[in-house]
Amino acid sequence: MESLEYHDVVVIGAGIAGLEAARSLRKLDPSISVLVVEASDRIGGRVEHIDGIAPYHIELGPEFLHGANNSSMFQLSKAMGCRLHEYAYPDRFYFGAERRMVKREELDADAEVARVHELFANLADEAIDQYTGENDTSVADYLRRKGVKESMMKLADALYANDFGCSLTELGVAECIQEARSWSFGDSYFILDRPVSSIIQWLAEGTNIRLLWPVAAIDYSLENAVRVASVDGRALQARRVIVTVPITILRDGDIQFSPALPLEKLRMIQSINMSNAMKVVMAFSERFWPEDLFDVVCTDCFLPEIWMTSATLSRPAPPSSSLRSFSPLRCPSSANLGKVAVVGFVAGERAKEMSQFSHDKIFRKALSQLDEMFGKATDCAMKQDEGEGLVDLEGTHSLKRRDDSGKLVTAGTQLMQQDTSSTARIREQQTVHASHCTSVSRAGEDYNKEQEDEEASAIADNHGEMVGGRLWKLQKSETNSGIHFSQRHNPASWHFAGGLVKDWSKEPFIRGGYSHPSKGAQGARASLTMPVLQRLFFAGEATHEGVNPCLQAAIDTGRRAANQVFDSLIQKPMSEGTRSRLGFNAC
Ligand SMILES: Cc1cc2nc3c(=O)[nH]c(=O)nc-3n(C[C@H](O)[C@H](O)[C@H](O)COP(=O)(O)OP(=O)(O)OC[C@H]3O[C@@H](n4cnc5c(N)ncnc54)[C@H](O)[C@@H]3O)c2cc1C
């Protein structure tokens, strides 16, 4: 064989699973040489955050730690000295069709709602054999068969399916049963006192990582060496390879395997689905929601779930002197877009549709929803807004706001466009075209009547000034438009300072949110955990046998693959004694 750079193990993908696989291998045997190759120009994969939106970081990918029991993510963050804040999820529900906000406790008393919770809670007791292969069905059909009313289906879609990263119609019953049976982490919800990427950095310490190395081919036909080639023809060889790329990358055939993967494996890969997930991040000059509000699940709305990250960081426990010095709270700076932020989370069919919209349109719809949720209802077509002396038209989105001196001006919006080459850098900046909506519309309803205000767009264009080297700030200018919003009725539009839309389907090496319980996929993940010829190993969230797409699951799959590789290298299974001597289970 030609002489190529050689490593004992090559790990493909520097997401949390790949990094943990490499770290675990080093812990098992520091003499094993491990190289991680990563397609993009940064580590972390779906873990990514951004500064500059508000006086604290905003997570664009994972943000919550789900459950404390036996969670490797929980243990890791504790080992790192992170403080964790527990939150009630969700603490409010908003019914868009009725324009009604309800506290969770009040809603839990509703018999119909309790029935939906109960059906999901009892999924673990369902006979999974009824749903094998062709007999599997969507959770939407399952709930209908159980007599759940259509109004409650909407709640289940916004509350459960969106959280699963898909829509109710995409959610498969058998894998949901599997997920419910395997979930052992508890129901608590935690947020870290620092970006999730600090865990990534911690895991990556001491690991040999090569960025901008997109793998295009893996030849595992020879017994003693697996050849890994990049898109541009670079090559490496290794005794073992761990593939941790997202399931979309395997499904799309980005990596050519020689020989081809066994047919059964290919079938299983195709059966696991990953829908899109998007975050709509909006910065505001002031908080306009109740201080105790954290998370709202919304039915009949554009955004099925929103959370207010200001609440996240406003209640940290006092820092302990034994912790690493790390301050999650930065001082408000004029370079930040706003003082507070709202994050909208959208997955599944909704996200697929939203992905087609312009960012301008996404912001207008999102702001319209927030105005409806938190503004004072406007039930007459024209209304005098006392105190401001402004004329307010129902349902309109304006271009106007008051500047610091109280003068009525065109609303300046700022939009940072995420660089789709999966970097944390902001490459492009773009001003949002000012626009208005001529329809009387409600969040979630037909918005086809919206029209661009070309004149206002023209005013908005070419008035940018650079702030902090990376954000465009629109110069406010007078407009003769008579339509505007008011602080009372449209608090979101009024205080909107700019934002960012993160569309994970547009990340070239991710292409979606996270894998979800998929119809007909029962057994697929277990099959993916099996190595091919003891040379090719698979890890990553989609390979978790418990159908768990969370961070802790991704970590566990990395550990599992490291363990399998180690066992295969020493050609005999490691005893429990060796494992504990090597401290394999400790963080
Ligand atoms: C919007 C969003 C919100 C989420 N929220 C939460 C949450 O609150 N809590 C939670 O626990 N989880 C959450 N998750 C899920 C969590 O992010 C994932 O479970 C986890 O990050 C997956 O890690 P991974 O290592 O399996 O995959 P990834 O992080 O995707 O890593 C795979 C790596 O492979 C690389 N790669 C791809 N193709 C190639 C190639 N050909 N060659 C080399 N490298 C390649 C990719 O660039 C990537 O870096 C969320 C995910 C998203 C998108």
mmCIF file with all atom_site columns, N, CA and C and ligand atoms in Angstrom, residues 12-18 37-40 42 44-47 60-66 213-216 244-246 249 254-255 277 279 345 504 509-510 512-514 540-541 549-552 554, ligand 1:
data_model
loop_
_atom_site.group_PDB
_atom_site.id
_atom_site.type_symbol
_atom_site.label_atom_id
_atom_site.label_alt_id
_atom_site.label_comp_id
_atom_site.label_asym_id
_atom_site.label_entity_id
_atom_site.label_seq_id
_atom_site.pdbx_PDB_ins_code
_atom_site.Cartn_x
_atom_site.Cartn_y
_atom_site.Cartn_z
_atom_site.occupancy
_atom_site.B_iso_or_equiv
_atom_site.pdbx_formal_charge
_atom_site.auth_seq_id
_atom_site.auth_comp_id
_atom_site.auth_asym_id
_atom_site.auth_atom_id
_atom_site.pdbx_PDB_model_num
ATOM   1   N N   . ILE A 1 12  ? -14.348 10.908 12.056 1.00 0.00 ? 12  ILE A N   1
ATOM   2   C CA  . ILE A 1 12  ? -14.861 11.854 11.051 1.00 0.00 ? 12  ILE A CA  1
ATOM   3   C C   . ILE A 1 12  ? -15.967 12.699 11.670 1.00 0.00 ? 12  ILE A C   1
ATOM   4   N N   . GLY A 1 13  ? -15.703 13.992 11.797 1.00 0.00 ? 13  GLY A N   1
ATOM   5   C CA  . GLY A 1 13  ? -16.671 14.928 12.376 1.00 0.00 ? 13  GLY A CA  1
ATOM   6   C C   . GLY A 1 13  ? -16.235 15.390 13.754 1.00 0.00 ? 13  GLY A C   1
ATOM   7   N N   . ALA A 1 14  ? -16.129 16.723 13.908 1.00 0.00 ? 14  ALA A N   1
ATOM   8   C CA  . ALA A 1 14  ? -15.721 17.288 15.208 1.00 0.00 ? 14  ALA A CA  1
ATOM   9   C C   . ALA A 1 14  ? -16.903 17.912 15.937 1.00 0.00 ? 14  ALA A C   1
ATOM   10  N N   . GLY A 1 15  ? -18.047 17.212 15.888 1.00 0.00 ? 15  GLY A N   1
ATOM   11  C CA  . GLY A 1 15  ? -19.178 17.590 16.742 1.00 0.00 ? 15  GLY A CA  1
ATOM   12  C C   . GLY A 1 15  ? -18.927 17.000 18.123 1.00 0.00 ? 15  GLY A C   1
ATOM   13  N N   . ILE A 1 16  ? -19.921 17.090 18.991 1.00 0.00 ? 16  ILE A N   1
ATOM   14  C CA  . ILE A 1 16  ? -19.712 16.652 20.375 1.00 0.00 ? 16  ILE A CA  1
ATOM   15  C C   . ILE A 1 16  ? -19.458 15.131 20.429 1.00 0.00 ? 16  ILE A C   1
ATOM   16  N N   . ALA A 1 17  ? -20.083 14.369 19.524 1.00 0.00 ? 17  ALA A N   1
ATOM   17  C CA  . ALA A 1 17  ? -19.889 12.912 19.523 1.00 0.00 ? 17  ALA A CA  1
ATOM   18  C C   . ALA A 1 17  ? -18.466 12.563 19.097 1.00 0.00 ? 17  ALA A C   1
ATOM   19  N N   . GLY A 1 18  ? -17.990 13.193 18.036 1.00 0.00 ? 18  GLY A N   1
ATOM   20  C CA  . GLY A 1 18  ? -16.645 12.909 17.532 1.00 0.00 ? 18  GLY A CA  1
ATOM   21  C C   . GLY A 1 18  ? -15.580 13.306 18.538 1.00 0.00 ? 18  GLY A C   1
ATOM   22  N N   . VAL A 1 37  ? -11.017 14.490 11.794 1.00 0.00 ? 37  VAL A N   1
ATOM   23  C CA  . VAL A 1 37  ? -11.086 15.343 10.599 1.00 0.00 ? 37  VAL A CA  1
ATOM   24  C C   . VAL A 1 37  ? -12.479 15.959 10.509 1.00 0.00 ? 37  VAL A C   1
ATOM   25  N N   . GLU A 1 38  ? -12.515 17.226 10.215 1.00 0.00 ? 38  GLU A N   1
ATOM   26  C CA  . GLU A 1 38  ? -13.771 17.976 10.229 1.00 0.00 ? 38  GLU A CA  1
ATOM   27  C C   . GLU A 1 38  ? -13.913 18.749 8.911  1.00 0.00 ? 38  GLU A C   1
ATOM   28  N N   . ALA A 1 39  ? -15.116 18.649 8.332  1.00 0.00 ? 39  ALA A N   1
ATOM   29  C CA  . ALA A 1 39  ? -15.341 19.279 7.022  1.00 0.00 ? 39  ALA A CA  1
ATOM   30  C C   . ALA A 1 39  ? -15.336 20.800 7.089  1.00 0.00 ? 39  ALA A C   1
ATOM   31  N N   . SER A 1 40  ? -15.897 21.359 8.142  1.00 0.00 ? 40  SER A N   1
ATOM   32  C CA  . SER A 1 40  ? -16.035 22.817 8.190  1.00 0.00 ? 40  SER A CA  1
ATOM   33  C C   . SER A 1 40  ? -14.780 23.452 8.793  1.00 0.00 ? 40  SER A C   1
ATOM   34  N N   . ARG A 1 42  ? -14.591 24.954 11.692 1.00 0.00 ? 42  ARG A N   1
ATOM   35  C CA  . ARG A 1 42  ? -14.655 25.099 13.152 1.00 0.00 ? 42  ARG A CA  1
ATOM   36  C C   . ARG A 1 42  ? -15.092 23.786 13.773 1.00 0.00 ? 42  ARG A C   1
ATOM   37  N N   . GLY A 1 44  ? -17.389 21.685 16.808 1.00 0.00 ? 44  GLY A N   1
ATOM   38  C CA  . GLY A 1 44  ? -18.657 21.874 17.526 1.00 0.00 ? 44  GLY A CA  1
ATOM   39  C C   . GLY A 1 44  ? -19.867 21.384 16.759 1.00 0.00 ? 44  GLY A C   1
ATOM   40  N N   . GLY A 1 45  ? -19.789 21.359 15.428 1.00 0.00 ? 45  GLY A N   1
ATOM   41  C CA  . GLY A 1 45  ? -20.939 20.912 14.639 1.00 0.00 ? 45  GLY A CA  1
ATOM   42  C C   . GLY A 1 45  ? -22.153 21.765 14.928 1.00 0.00 ? 45  GLY A C   1
ATOM   43  N N   . ARG A 1 46  ? -23.180 21.127 15.492 1.00 0.00 ? 46  ARG A N   1
ATOM   44  C CA  . ARG A 1 46  ? -24.432 21.856 15.738 1.00 0.00 ? 46  ARG A CA  1
ATOM   45  C C   . ARG A 1 46  ? -24.359 22.764 16.962 1.00 0.00 ? 46  ARG A C   1
ATOM   46  N N   . VAL A 1 47  ? -23.277 22.698 17.701 1.00 0.00 ? 47  VAL A N   1
ATOM   47  C CA  . VAL A 1 47  ? -23.120 23.588 18.860 1.00 0.00 ? 47  VAL A CA  1
ATOM   48  C C   . VAL A 1 47  ? -22.508 24.895 18.366 1.00 0.00 ? 47  VAL A C   1
ATOM   49  N N   . LEU A 1 60  ? -27.334 29.250 19.022 1.00 0.00 ? 60  LEU A N   1
ATOM   50  C CA  . LEU A 1 60  ? -28.010 29.060 17.736 1.00 0.00 ? 60  LEU A CA  1
ATOM   51  C C   . LEU A 1 60  ? -28.381 27.593 17.529 1.00 0.00 ? 60  LEU A C   1
ATOM   52  N N   . GLY A 1 61  ? -27.736 26.720 18.284 1.00 0.00 ? 61  GLY A N   1
ATOM   53  C CA  . GLY A 1 61  ? -28.049 25.284 18.240 1.00 0.00 ? 61  GLY A CA  1
ATOM   54  C C   . GLY A 1 61  ? -28.557 24.864 19.601 1.00 0.00 ? 61  GLY A C   1
ATOM   55  N N   . PRO A 1 62  ? -27.999 23.780 20.174 1.00 0.00 ? 62  PRO A N   1
ATOM   56  C CA  . PRO A 1 62  ? -28.505 23.296 21.465 1.00 0.00 ? 62  PRO A CA  1
ATOM   57  C C   . PRO A 1 62  ? -28.287 24.307 22.584 1.00 0.00 ? 62  PRO A C   1
ATOM   58  N N   . GLU A 1 63  ? -29.205 24.268 23.521 1.00 0.00 ? 63  GLU A N   1
ATOM   59  C CA  . GLU A 1 63  ? -29.243 25.290 24.562 1.00 0.00 ? 63  GLU A CA  1
ATOM   60  C C   . GLU A 1 63  ? -29.621 24.703 25.912 1.00 0.00 ? 63  GLU A C   1
ATOM   61  N N   . PHE A 1 64  ? -30.475 23.660 25.888 1.00 0.00 ? 64  PHE A N   1
ATOM   62  C CA  . PHE A 1 64  ? -30.992 23.101 27.141 1.00 0.00 ? 64  PHE A CA  1
ATOM   63  C C   . PHE A 1 64  ? -30.361 21.743 27.440 1.00 0.00 ? 64  PHE A C   1
ATOM   64  N N   . LEU A 1 65  ? -30.157 21.500 28.727 1.00 0.00 ? 65  LEU A N   1
ATOM   65  C CA  . LEU A 1 65  ? -29.735 20.164 29.166 1.00 0.00 ? 65  LEU A CA  1
ATOM   66  C C   . LEU A 1 65  ? -31.003 19.462 29.633 1.00 0.00 ? 65  LEU A C   1
ATOM   67  N N   . HIS A 1 66  ? -31.308 18.358 28.985 1.00 0.00 ? 66  HIS A N   1
ATOM   68  C CA  . HIS A 1 66  ? -32.562 17.672 29.283 1.00 0.00 ? 66  HIS A CA  1
ATOM   69  C C   . HIS A 1 66  ? -32.328 16.587 30.319 1.00 0.00 ? 66  HIS A C   1
ATOM   70  N N   . TRP A 1 213 ? -11.512 19.523 6.216  1.00 0.00 ? 213 TRP A N   1
ATOM   71  C CA  . TRP A 1 213 ? -11.144 18.193 5.700  1.00 0.00 ? 213 TRP A CA  1
ATOM   72  C C   . TRP A 1 213 ? -12.421 17.382 5.456  1.00 0.00 ? 213 TRP A C   1
ATOM   73  N N   . PRO A 1 214 ? -13.194 17.785 4.420  1.00 0.00 ? 214 PRO A N   1
ATOM   74  C CA  . PRO A 1 214 ? -14.455 17.058 4.155  1.00 0.00 ? 214 PRO A CA  1
ATOM   75  C C   . PRO A 1 214 ? -14.190 15.692 3.542  1.00 0.00 ? 214 PRO A C   1
ATOM   76  N N   . VAL A 1 215 ? -14.604 14.664 4.241  1.00 0.00 ? 215 VAL A N   1
ATOM   77  C CA  . VAL A 1 215 ? -14.355 13.297 3.767  1.00 0.00 ? 215 VAL A CA  1
ATOM   78  C C   . VAL A 1 215 ? -15.316 12.965 2.628  1.00 0.00 ? 215 VAL A C   1
ATOM   79  N N   . ALA A 1 216 ? -14.743 12.417 1.542  1.00 0.00 ? 216 ALA A N   1
ATOM   80  C CA  . ALA A 1 216 ? -15.566 12.053 0.381  1.00 0.00 ? 216 ALA A CA  1
ATOM   81  C C   . ALA A 1 216 ? -15.593 10.542 0.177  1.00 0.00 ? 216 ALA A C   1
ATOM   82  N N   . THR A 1 244 ? -18.975 10.042 12.457 1.00 0.00 ? 244 THR A N   1
ATOM   83  C CA  . THR A 1 244 ? -19.943 10.716 13.361 1.00 0.00 ? 244 THR A CA  1
ATOM   84  C C   . THR A 1 244 ? -20.727 11.808 12.631 1.00 0.00 ? 244 THR A C   1
ATOM   85  N N   . VAL A 1 245 ? -20.744 11.789 11.314 1.00 0.00 ? 245 VAL A N   1
ATOM   86  C CA  . VAL A 1 245 ? -21.423 12.865 10.569 1.00 0.00 ? 245 VAL A CA  1
ATOM   87  C C   . VAL A 1 245 ? -22.936 12.775 10.783 1.00 0.00 ? 245 VAL A C   1
ATOM   88  N N   . PRO A 1 246 ? -23.670 13.877 10.598 1.00 0.00 ? 246 PRO A N   1
ATOM   89  C CA  . PRO A 1 246 ? -25.125 13.802 10.749 1.00 0.00 ? 246 PRO A CA  1
ATOM   90  C C   . PRO A 1 246 ? -25.738 12.791 9.778  1.00 0.00 ? 246 PRO A C   1
ATOM   91  N N   . ILE A 1 249 ? -26.008 13.497 6.047  1.00 0.00 ? 249 ILE A N   1
ATOM   92  C CA  . ILE A 1 249 ? -24.803 13.389 5.217  1.00 0.00 ? 249 ILE A CA  1
ATOM   93  C C   . ILE A 1 249 ? -24.667 11.948 4.719  1.00 0.00 ? 249 ILE A C   1
ATOM   94  N N   . ASP A 1 254 ? -22.878 11.570 0.698  1.00 0.00 ? 254 ASP A N   1
ATOM   95  C CA  . ASP A 1 254 ? -21.680 12.416 0.552  1.00 0.00 ? 254 ASP A CA  1
ATOM   96  C C   . ASP A 1 254 ? -20.399 11.591 0.646  1.00 0.00 ? 254 ASP A C   1
ATOM   97  N N   . ILE A 1 255 ? -20.491 10.507 1.425  1.00 0.00 ? 255 ILE A N   1
ATOM   98  C CA  . ILE A 1 255 ? -19.295 9.678  1.608  1.00 0.00 ? 255 ILE A CA  1
ATOM   99  C C   . ILE A 1 255 ? -19.471 8.364  0.847  1.00 0.00 ? 255 ILE A C   1
ATOM   100 N N   . ALA A 1 277 ? -34.578 22.528 11.419 1.00 0.00 ? 277 ALA A N   1
ATOM   101 C CA  . ALA A 1 277 ? -34.851 23.308 12.635 1.00 0.00 ? 277 ALA A CA  1
ATOM   102 C C   . ALA A 1 277 ? -34.290 24.704 12.415 1.00 0.00 ? 277 ALA A C   1
ATOM   103 N N   . LYS A 1 279 ? -33.893 28.807 14.179 1.00 0.00 ? 279 LYS A N   1
ATOM   104 C CA  . LYS A 1 279 ? -34.078 29.726 15.306 1.00 0.00 ? 279 LYS A CA  1
ATOM   105 C C   . LYS A 1 279 ? -34.220 31.137 14.750 1.00 0.00 ? 279 LYS A C   1
ATOM   106 N N   . PHE A 1 345 ? -38.327 29.085 18.131 1.00 0.00 ? 345 PHE A N   1
ATOM   107 C CA  . PHE A 1 345 ? -37.797 27.795 17.681 1.00 0.00 ? 345 PHE A CA  1
ATOM   108 C C   . PHE A 1 345 ? -38.847 27.090 16.812 1.00 0.00 ? 345 PHE A C   1
ATOM   109 N N   . TRP A 1 504 ? -30.790 25.714 9.939  1.00 0.00 ? 504 TRP A N   1
ATOM   110 C CA  . TRP A 1 504 ? -29.833 24.602 9.972  1.00 0.00 ? 504 TRP A CA  1
ATOM   111 C C   . TRP A 1 504 ? -29.837 23.768 8.702  1.00 0.00 ? 504 TRP A C   1
ATOM   112 N N   . PHE A 1 509 ? -22.759 21.009 5.996  1.00 0.00 ? 509 PHE A N   1
ATOM   113 C CA  . PHE A 1 509 ? -22.333 19.709 6.538  1.00 0.00 ? 509 PHE A CA  1
ATOM   114 C C   . PHE A 1 509 ? -23.254 19.217 7.658  1.00 0.00 ? 509 PHE A C   1
ATOM   115 N N   . ILE A 1 510 ? -24.415 19.867 7.800  1.00 0.00 ? 510 ILE A N   1
ATOM   116 C CA  . ILE A 1 510 ? -25.386 19.436 8.817  1.00 0.00 ? 510 ILE A CA  1
ATOM   117 C C   . ILE A 1 510 ? -26.728 19.111 8.122  1.00 0.00 ? 510 ILE A C   1
ATOM   118 N N   . GLY A 1 512 ? -29.951 20.108 8.552  1.00 0.00 ? 512 GLY A N   1
ATOM   119 C CA  . GLY A 1 512 ? -31.186 19.854 9.287  1.00 0.00 ? 512 GLY A CA  1
ATOM   120 C C   . GLY A 1 512 ? -30.984 20.104 10.771 1.00 0.00 ? 512 GLY A C   1
ATOM   121 N N   . GLY A 1 513 ? -32.013 19.763 11.548 1.00 0.00 ? 513 GLY A N   1
ATOM   122 C CA  . GLY A 1 513 ? -31.945 20.009 12.994 1.00 0.00 ? 513 GLY A CA  1
ATOM   123 C C   . GLY A 1 513 ? -31.338 18.827 13.723 1.00 0.00 ? 513 GLY A C   1
ATOM   124 N N   . TYR A 1 514 ? -32.175 17.849 14.014 1.00 0.00 ? 514 TYR A N   1
ATOM   125 C CA  . TYR A 1 514 ? -31.697 16.623 14.669 1.00 0.00 ? 514 TYR A CA  1
ATOM   126 C C   . TYR A 1 514 ? -32.649 15.492 14.301 1.00 0.00 ? 514 TYR A C   1
ATOM   127 N N   . GLY A 1 540 ? -22.688 9.525  16.826 1.00 0.00 ? 540 GLY A N   1
ATOM   128 C CA  . GLY A 1 540 ? -23.488 10.706 16.479 1.00 0.00 ? 540 GLY A CA  1
ATOM   129 C C   . GLY A 1 540 ? -24.896 10.513 16.982 1.00 0.00 ? 540 GLY A C   1
ATOM   130 N N   . GLU A 1 541 ? -25.594 11.610 17.223 1.00 0.00 ? 541 GLU A N   1
ATOM   131 C CA  . GLU A 1 541 ? -26.896 11.522 17.899 1.00 0.00 ? 541 GLU A CA  1
ATOM   132 C C   . GLU A 1 541 ? -27.862 10.532 17.248 1.00 0.00 ? 541 GLU A C   1
ATOM   133 N N   . PRO A 1 549 ? -32.019 12.463 20.504 1.00 0.00 ? 549 PRO A N   1
ATOM   134 C CA  . PRO A 1 549 ? -31.184 13.333 19.669 1.00 0.00 ? 549 PRO A CA  1
ATOM   135 C C   . PRO A 1 549 ? -30.458 14.412 20.464 1.00 0.00 ? 549 PRO A C   1
ATOM   136 N N   . CYS A 1 550 ? -30.405 14.273 21.778 1.00 0.00 ? 550 CYS A N   1
ATOM   137 C CA  . CYS A 1 550 ? -29.851 15.331 22.624 1.00 0.00 ? 550 CYS A CA  1
ATOM   138 C C   . CYS A 1 550 ? -28.331 15.227 22.735 1.00 0.00 ? 550 CYS A C   1
ATOM   139 N N   . LEU A 1 551 ? -27.785 16.283 23.329 1.00 0.00 ? 551 LEU A N   1
ATOM   140 C CA  . LEU A 1 551 ? -26.336 16.351 23.511 1.00 0.00 ? 551 LEU A CA  1
ATOM   141 C C   . LEU A 1 551 ? -25.798 15.147 24.279 1.00 0.00 ? 551 LEU A C   1
ATOM   142 N N   . GLN A 1 552 ? -26.483 14.789 25.370 1.00 0.00 ? 552 GLN A N   1
ATOM   143 C CA  . GLN A 1 552 ? -25.942 13.697 26.194 1.00 0.00 ? 552 GLN A CA  1
ATOM   144 C C   . GLN A 1 552 ? -25.932 12.393 25.413 1.00 0.00 ? 552 GLN A C   1
ATOM   145 N N   . ALA A 1 554 ? -25.550 12.164 22.131 1.00 0.00 ? 554 ALA A N   1
ATOM   146 C CA  . ALA A 1 554 ? -24.432 12.251 21.183 1.00 0.00 ? 554 ALA A CA  1
ATOM   147 C C   . ALA A 1 554 ? -23.130 11.897 21.902 1.00 0.00 ? 554 ALA A C   1
HETATM 148 C C1  . LIG B 2 .   ? -31.525 24.221 16.546 1.00 0.00 ? 1   LIG B C1  1
HETATM 149 C C2  . LIG B 2 .   ? -31.096 23.065 17.400 1.00 0.00 ? 1   LIG B C2  1
HETATM 150 C C3  . LIG B 2 .   ? -31.455 23.045 18.729 1.00 0.00 ? 1   LIG B C3  1
HETATM 151 C C4  . LIG B 2 .   ? -31.059 21.982 19.538 1.00 0.00 ? 1   LIG B C4  1
HETATM 152 N N1  . LIG B 2 .   ? -31.389 22.018 20.859 1.00 0.00 ? 1   LIG B N1  1
HETATM 153 C C5  . LIG B 2 .   ? -30.916 21.077 21.687 1.00 0.00 ? 1   LIG B C5  1
HETATM 154 C C6  . LIG B 2 .   ? -31.068 21.226 23.090 1.00 0.00 ? 1   LIG B C6  1
HETATM 155 O O1  . LIG B 2 .   ? -31.627 22.211 23.565 1.00 0.00 ? 1   LIG B O1  1
HETATM 156 N N2  . LIG B 2 .   ? -30.570 20.246 23.889 1.00 0.00 ? 1   LIG B N2  1
HETATM 157 C C7  . LIG B 2 .   ? -29.910 19.158 23.392 1.00 0.00 ? 1   LIG B C7  1
HETATM 158 O O2  . LIG B 2 .   ? -29.485 18.315 24.179 1.00 0.00 ? 1   LIG B O2  1
HETATM 159 N N3  . LIG B 2 .   ? -29.722 19.010 22.060 1.00 0.00 ? 1   LIG B N3  1
HETATM 160 C C8  . LIG B 2 .   ? -30.203 19.942 21.200 1.00 0.00 ? 1   LIG B C8  1
HETATM 161 N N4  . LIG B 2 .   ? -29.965 19.846 19.854 1.00 0.00 ? 1   LIG B N4  1
HETATM 162 C C9  . LIG B 2 .   ? -29.336 18.604 19.343 1.00 0.00 ? 1   LIG B C9  1
HETATM 163 C C10 . LIG B 2 .   ? -27.796 18.633 19.489 1.00 0.00 ? 1   LIG B C10 1
HETATM 164 O O3  . LIG B 2 .   ? -27.307 19.773 18.876 1.00 0.00 ? 1   LIG B O3  1
HETATM 165 C C11 . LIG B 2 .   ? -27.212 17.405 18.815 1.00 0.00 ? 1   LIG B C11 1
HETATM 166 O O4  . LIG B 2 .   ? -27.672 16.234 19.443 1.00 0.00 ? 1   LIG B O4  1
HETATM 167 C C12 . LIG B 2 .   ? -25.691 17.312 18.878 1.00 0.00 ? 1   LIG B C12 1
HETATM 168 O O5  . LIG B 2 .   ? -25.073 18.551 18.744 1.00 0.00 ? 1   LIG B O5  1
HETATM 169 C C13 . LIG B 2 .   ? -25.237 16.368 17.774 1.00 0.00 ? 1   LIG B C13 1
HETATM 170 O O6  . LIG B 2 .   ? -23.851 16.158 17.871 1.00 0.00 ? 1   LIG B O6  1
HETATM 171 P P1  . LIG B 2 .   ? -23.142 15.174 16.854 1.00 0.00 ? 1   LIG B P1  1
HETATM 172 O O7  . LIG B 2 .   ? -21.724 15.178 17.194 1.00 0.00 ? 1   LIG B O7  1
HETATM 173 O O8  . LIG B 2 .   ? -23.879 13.898 16.787 1.00 0.00 ? 1   LIG B O8  1
HETATM 174 O O9  . LIG B 2 .   ? -23.365 15.849 15.400 1.00 0.00 ? 1   LIG B O9  1
HETATM 175 P P2  . LIG B 2 .   ? -22.805 17.220 14.822 1.00 0.00 ? 1   LIG B P2  1
HETATM 176 O O10 . LIG B 2 .   ? -22.720 18.249 15.872 1.00 0.00 ? 1   LIG B O10 1
HETATM 177 O O11 . LIG B 2 .   ? -23.650 17.511 13.642 1.00 0.00 ? 1   LIG B O11 1
HETATM 178 O O12 . LIG B 2 .   ? -21.319 16.853 14.350 1.00 0.00 ? 1   LIG B O12 1
HETATM 179 C C14 . LIG B 2 .   ? -21.053 16.202 13.137 1.00 0.00 ? 1   LIG B C14 1
HETATM 180 C C15 . LIG B 2 .   ? -19.856 16.878 12.485 1.00 0.00 ? 1   LIG B C15 1
HETATM 181 O O13 . LIG B 2 .   ? -19.558 16.188 11.256 1.00 0.00 ? 1   LIG B O13 1
HETATM 182 C C16 . LIG B 2 .   ? -19.079 17.149 10.329 1.00 0.00 ? 1   LIG B C16 1
HETATM 183 N N5  . LIG B 2 .   ? -19.163 16.594 8.977  1.00 0.00 ? 1   LIG B N5  1
HETATM 184 C C17 . LIG B 2 .   ? -20.242 16.454 8.191  1.00 0.00 ? 1   LIG B C17 1
HETATM 185 N N6  . LIG B 2 .   ? -19.904 15.900 7.023  1.00 0.00 ? 1   LIG B N6  1
HETATM 186 C C18 . LIG B 2 .   ? -18.571 15.669 7.070  1.00 0.00 ? 1   LIG B C18 1
HETATM 187 C C19 . LIG B 2 .   ? -17.647 15.118 6.161  1.00 0.00 ? 1   LIG B C19 1
HETATM 188 N N7  . LIG B 2 .   ? -18.019 14.660 4.945  1.00 0.00 ? 1   LIG B N7  1
HETATM 189 N N8  . LIG B 2 .   ? -16.333 15.047 6.517  1.00 0.00 ? 1   LIG B N8  1
HETATM 190 C C20 . LIG B 2 .   ? -15.929 15.500 7.740  1.00 0.00 ? 1   LIG B C20 1
HETATM 191 N N9  . LIG B 2 .   ? -16.774 16.037 8.632  1.00 0.00 ? 1   LIG B N9  1
HETATM 192 C C21 . LIG B 2 .   ? -18.091 16.111 8.312  1.00 0.00 ? 1   LIG B C21 1
HETATM 193 C C22 . LIG B 2 .   ? -19.998 18.332 10.565 1.00 0.00 ? 1   LIG B C22 1
HETATM 194 O O14 . LIG B 2 .   ? -19.454 19.527 10.045 1.00 0.00 ? 1   LIG B O14 1
HETATM 195 C C23 . LIG B 2 .   ? -20.110 18.336 12.091 1.00 0.00 ? 1   LIG B C23 1
HETATM 196 O O15 . LIG B 2 .   ? -19.130 19.162 12.674 1.00 0.00 ? 1   LIG B O15 1
HETATM 197 C C24 . LIG B 2 .   ? -30.315 20.901 19.008 1.00 0.00 ? 1   LIG B C24 1
HETATM 198 C C25 . LIG B 2 .   ? -29.935 20.932 17.664 1.00 0.00 ? 1   LIG B C25 1
HETATM 199 C C26 . LIG B 2 .   ? -30.316 22.006 16.872 1.00 0.00 ? 1   LIG B C26 1
HETATM 200 C C27 . LIG B 2 .   ? -29.881 22.043 15.421 1.00 0.00 ? 1   LIG B C27 1
#
